[in-house]
Short mmCIF file of C-alpha atoms and ligand atoms in Angstrom, two decimals:
data_model
loop_
_atom_site.label_atom_id
_atom_site.label_comp_id
_atom_site.label_asym_id
_atom_site.label_seq_id
_atom_site.Cartn_x
_atom_site.Cartn_y
_atom_site.Cartn_z
CA UNK A 2 13.32 -23.35 -3.82
CA UNK A 3 13.64 -23.85 0.09
CA UNK A 4 15.14 -21.40 2.97
CA UNK A 5 17.88 -22.71 4.86
CA UNK A 6 17.13 -21.30 7.82
CA UNK A 7 13.24 -21.77 7.79
CA UNK A 8 13.24 -25.33 6.36
CA UNK A 9 10.18 -26.06 6.71
CA UNK A 10 8.56 -23.14 5.26
CA UNK A 11 6.13 -22.62 7.71
CA UNK A 12 5.19 -18.88 6.64
CA UNK A 13 4.28 -16.98 9.99
CA UNK A 14 4.78 -13.03 10.12
CA UNK A 15 7.00 -11.93 13.91
CA UNK A 16 6.65 -8.85 15.51
CA UNK A 17 9.37 -7.40 16.69
CA UNK A 18 10.09 -5.58 19.00
CA UNK A 19 10.33 -1.66 18.13
CA UNK A 20 10.99 -2.68 14.75
CA UNK A 21 9.90 -4.33 11.47
CA UNK A 22 7.57 -7.18 10.72
CA UNK A 23 9.51 -10.09 9.81
CA UNK A 24 7.35 -12.10 7.02
CA UNK A 25 8.92 -15.61 5.97
CA UNK A 26 8.01 -18.36 4.84
CA UNK A 27 7.34 -16.50 0.76
CA UNK A 28 4.63 -15.10 1.52
CA UNK A 29 3.20 -13.07 -1.24
CA UNK A 30 2.78 -9.54 -0.90
CA UNK A 31 0.93 -7.58 -3.55
CA UNK A 32 -1.16 -4.00 -2.93
CA UNK A 33 -5.64 -4.28 -2.29
CA UNK A 34 -6.93 -0.84 -3.49
CA UNK A 35 -10.16 -0.65 -2.00
CA UNK A 36 -12.53 0.23 -4.39
CA UNK A 37 -15.96 2.42 -4.30
CA UNK A 38 -19.01 2.86 -6.42
CA UNK A 39 -20.82 5.78 -8.16
CA UNK A 40 -22.31 6.64 -4.03
CA UNK A 41 -18.32 6.91 -2.73
CA UNK A 42 -19.40 3.48 -0.82
CA UNK A 43 -16.81 1.00 -0.75
CA UNK A 44 -17.66 -1.53 -3.28
CA UNK A 45 -15.36 -4.38 -3.41
CA UNK A 46 -11.03 -4.65 -3.95
CA UNK A 47 -8.84 -4.21 -7.29
CA UNK A 48 -5.34 -5.83 -6.33
CA UNK A 49 -2.48 -3.54 -7.24
CA UNK A 50 1.04 -4.17 -7.42
CA UNK A 51 2.39 -7.11 -6.86
CA UNK A 52 5.38 -6.80 -5.07
CA UNK A 53 8.14 -10.29 -6.05
CA UNK A 54 7.91 -13.10 -3.70
CA UNK A 55 10.82 -13.46 -1.63
CA UNK A 56 10.96 -16.47 0.77
CA UNK A 57 11.38 -13.99 3.83
CA UNK A 58 11.15 -10.09 4.60
CA UNK A 59 10.70 -7.21 6.38
CA UNK A 60 7.39 -4.72 6.46
CA UNK A 61 7.17 -1.20 8.09
CA UNK A 62 4.95 -0.63 11.12
CA UNK A 63 6.10 2.75 12.13
CA UNK A 64 5.32 4.41 8.66
CA UNK A 65 8.51 5.96 8.74
CA UNK A 66 10.42 4.10 6.21
CA UNK A 67 11.18 5.36 3.47
CA UNK A 68 11.26 2.61 1.21
CA UNK A 69 7.02 1.64 2.88
CA UNK A 70 5.59 -0.80 2.84
CA UNK A 71 8.55 -2.20 3.46
CA UNK A 72 11.38 -1.23 6.78
CA UNK A 73 14.33 0.26 5.98
CA UNK A 74 17.32 -1.27 4.29
CA UNK A 75 18.87 1.06 6.45
CA UNK A 76 17.07 1.55 9.00
CA UNK A 77 17.08 -0.75 12.96
CA UNK A 78 17.57 -4.56 11.30
CA UNK A 79 20.48 -5.42 13.94
CA UNK A 80 18.04 -4.50 16.74
CA UNK A 81 15.29 -6.24 15.34
CA UNK A 82 17.18 -9.31 14.63
CA UNK A 83 17.82 -8.73 18.12
CA UNK A 84 13.95 -7.78 19.48
CA UNK A 85 12.52 -11.42 18.32
CA UNK A 86 13.11 -14.93 20.43
CA UNK A 87 12.27 -16.95 16.59
CA UNK A 88 15.83 -18.61 15.89
CA UNK A 89 15.21 -19.00 12.41
CA UNK A 90 14.13 -15.43 12.22
CA UNK A 91 17.19 -14.15 13.63
CA UNK A 92 19.06 -16.39 11.53
CA UNK A 93 17.35 -15.02 8.47
CA UNK A 94 17.51 -11.71 9.29
CA UNK A 95 21.40 -11.96 10.09
CA UNK A 96 21.53 -13.55 6.78
CA UNK A 97 19.97 -11.04 5.28
CA UNK A 98 21.85 -7.81 6.40
CA UNK A 99 23.45 -7.05 3.84
CA UNK A 100 20.71 -6.85 1.21
CA UNK A 101 17.84 -6.35 3.09
CA UNK A 102 14.78 -5.04 0.62
CA UNK A 103 13.68 -3.74 3.10
CA UNK A 104 -11.74 -9.22 9.98
CA UNK A 105 -13.27 -7.91 12.29
CA UNK A 106 -16.85 -8.89 10.68
CA UNK A 107 -17.52 -12.70 9.90
CA UNK A 108 -20.34 -14.40 9.49
CA UNK A 109 -21.84 -17.19 10.80
CA UNK A 110 -24.42 -19.62 9.82
CA UNK A 111 -27.24 -20.41 11.08
CA UNK A 112 -27.72 -23.54 11.52
CA UNK A 113 -24.57 -25.05 12.58
CA UNK A 114 -23.58 -21.44 14.48
CA UNK A 115 -19.81 -22.39 12.43
CA UNK A 116 -18.17 -18.60 11.55
CA UNK A 117 -18.13 -18.45 7.26
CA UNK A 118 -14.81 -17.20 6.45
CA UNK A 119 -14.25 -17.27 2.43
CA UNK A 120 -11.07 -19.17 0.92
CA UNK A 121 -7.85 -17.60 1.19
CA UNK A 122 -4.33 -18.44 -0.33
CA UNK A 123 -2.27 -17.88 2.81
CA UNK A 124 -0.65 -13.61 1.26
CA UNK A 125 -0.57 -10.75 2.40
CA UNK A 126 -1.85 -6.94 1.18
CA UNK A 127 -0.57 -3.79 1.52
CA UNK A 128 -4.15 -1.60 0.72
CA UNK A 129 -4.15 1.71 -0.20
CA UNK A 130 -7.69 3.89 0.48
CA UNK A 131 -8.03 6.18 -2.38
CA UNK A 132 -11.29 7.48 -1.23
CA UNK A 133 -9.98 8.74 1.94
CA UNK A 134 -6.73 9.84 0.86
CA UNK A 135 -5.04 6.81 2.79
CA UNK A 136 -3.26 4.03 2.84
CA UNK A 137 -4.61 1.09 5.43
CA UNK A 138 -2.29 -2.29 7.23
CA UNK A 139 -1.30 -5.12 6.08
CA UNK A 140 -4.65 -7.17 5.40
CA UNK A 141 -2.96 -11.31 6.88
CA UNK A 142 -5.24 -13.71 4.88
CA UNK A 143 -5.21 -17.55 4.83
CA UNK A 144 -4.09 -17.81 8.63
CA UNK A 145 -0.40 -16.45 8.79
CA UNK A 146 0.17 -17.37 12.19
CA UNK A 147 1.59 -13.90 14.06
CA UNK A 148 4.13 -14.31 16.61
CA UNK A 149 5.18 -11.68 19.66
CA UNK A 150 8.93 -10.56 20.08
CA UNK A 151 8.87 -12.47 23.32
CA UNK A 152 7.40 -15.93 21.69
CA UNK A 153 3.46 -15.35 21.92
CA UNK A 154 1.67 -16.40 19.30
CA UNK A 155 -2.02 -14.40 18.99
CA UNK A 156 -4.50 -16.85 17.67
CA UNK A 157 -4.45 -18.22 14.09
CA UNK A 158 -7.01 -16.05 12.03
CA UNK A 159 -8.39 -16.31 9.02
CA UNK A 160 -7.85 -12.49 8.40
CA UNK A 161 -6.53 -10.41 10.06
CA UNK A 162 -5.25 -6.92 9.45
CA UNK A 163 -1.82 -5.35 10.81
CA UNK A 164 -1.25 -1.71 11.91
CA UNK A 165 1.78 0.11 9.47
CA UNK A 166 1.18 3.68 10.63
CA UNK A 167 2.33 3.07 14.09
CA UNK A 168 -1.13 5.25 15.33
CA UNK A 169 -2.56 2.18 16.36
CA UNK A 170 -3.54 2.37 20.42
CA UNK A 171 -4.29 -1.70 19.78
CA UNK A 172 -1.00 -2.82 18.68
CA UNK A 173 0.23 -5.19 16.49
CA UNK A 174 -3.19 -4.79 15.01
CA UNK A 175 -4.80 -1.94 12.62
CA UNK A 176 -7.92 0.34 15.34
CA UNK A 177 -8.70 2.64 12.79
CA UNK A 178 -6.06 5.23 13.87
CA UNK A 179 -4.21 5.76 10.27
CA UNK A 180 -7.09 7.14 8.42
CA UNK A 181 -7.03 10.12 11.92
CA UNK A 182 -3.72 10.55 11.77
CA UNK A 183 -3.26 10.67 7.31
CA UNK A 184 -1.10 7.89 7.52
CA UNK A 185 -0.07 7.74 3.86
CA UNK A 186 1.80 4.77 1.43
CA UNK A 187 2.60 7.75 -1.38
CA UNK A 188 3.90 10.74 -0.07
S1 FES B 27 -2.89 0.97 9.91
FE1 FES B 27 -1.94 2.23 11.91
S2 FES B 27 -4.37 2.29 12.68
FE2 FES B 27 -4.52 1.25 10.51
#
């Protein structure tokens, strides 16, 4: 069913000022755990819990929500709503206040010089890294637009990781600081 406040259904993530990530457009959300081989080397992704797909939802980006990976439903929803310039997202989240649920590595083709990117469906992974005993960033896949609170549109990329621990020096993007600060989703 289409969302009346986002009639185009365009998937996007808005980075609110001092607030959460506002996700709209019905983007699927799952946990993605980094699996390791017997030598402890990163080997493959394993898909875990699938969260119910909602048309829109708010994801924590400070690491302090009690309902991670979602933004705390009792937190600063109103500030987040007023922190974005996107009218559709504003309208949507105003409507939802009452029931808020709360790549860096690229392969290049030698001949053409074109990047070889995996064919990814638009989806968001909540990364867990049990080998490091930490939780990782949000993994936006399939070219989901990321919009800053002031309306600035970041370059659309097939793979992007957004900080959800609050410690990155390169916000909204993850810079690996979650390992240093020992950010954990499960504690
Ligand atoms: S999740 Fe915050 S730096 Fe990676």
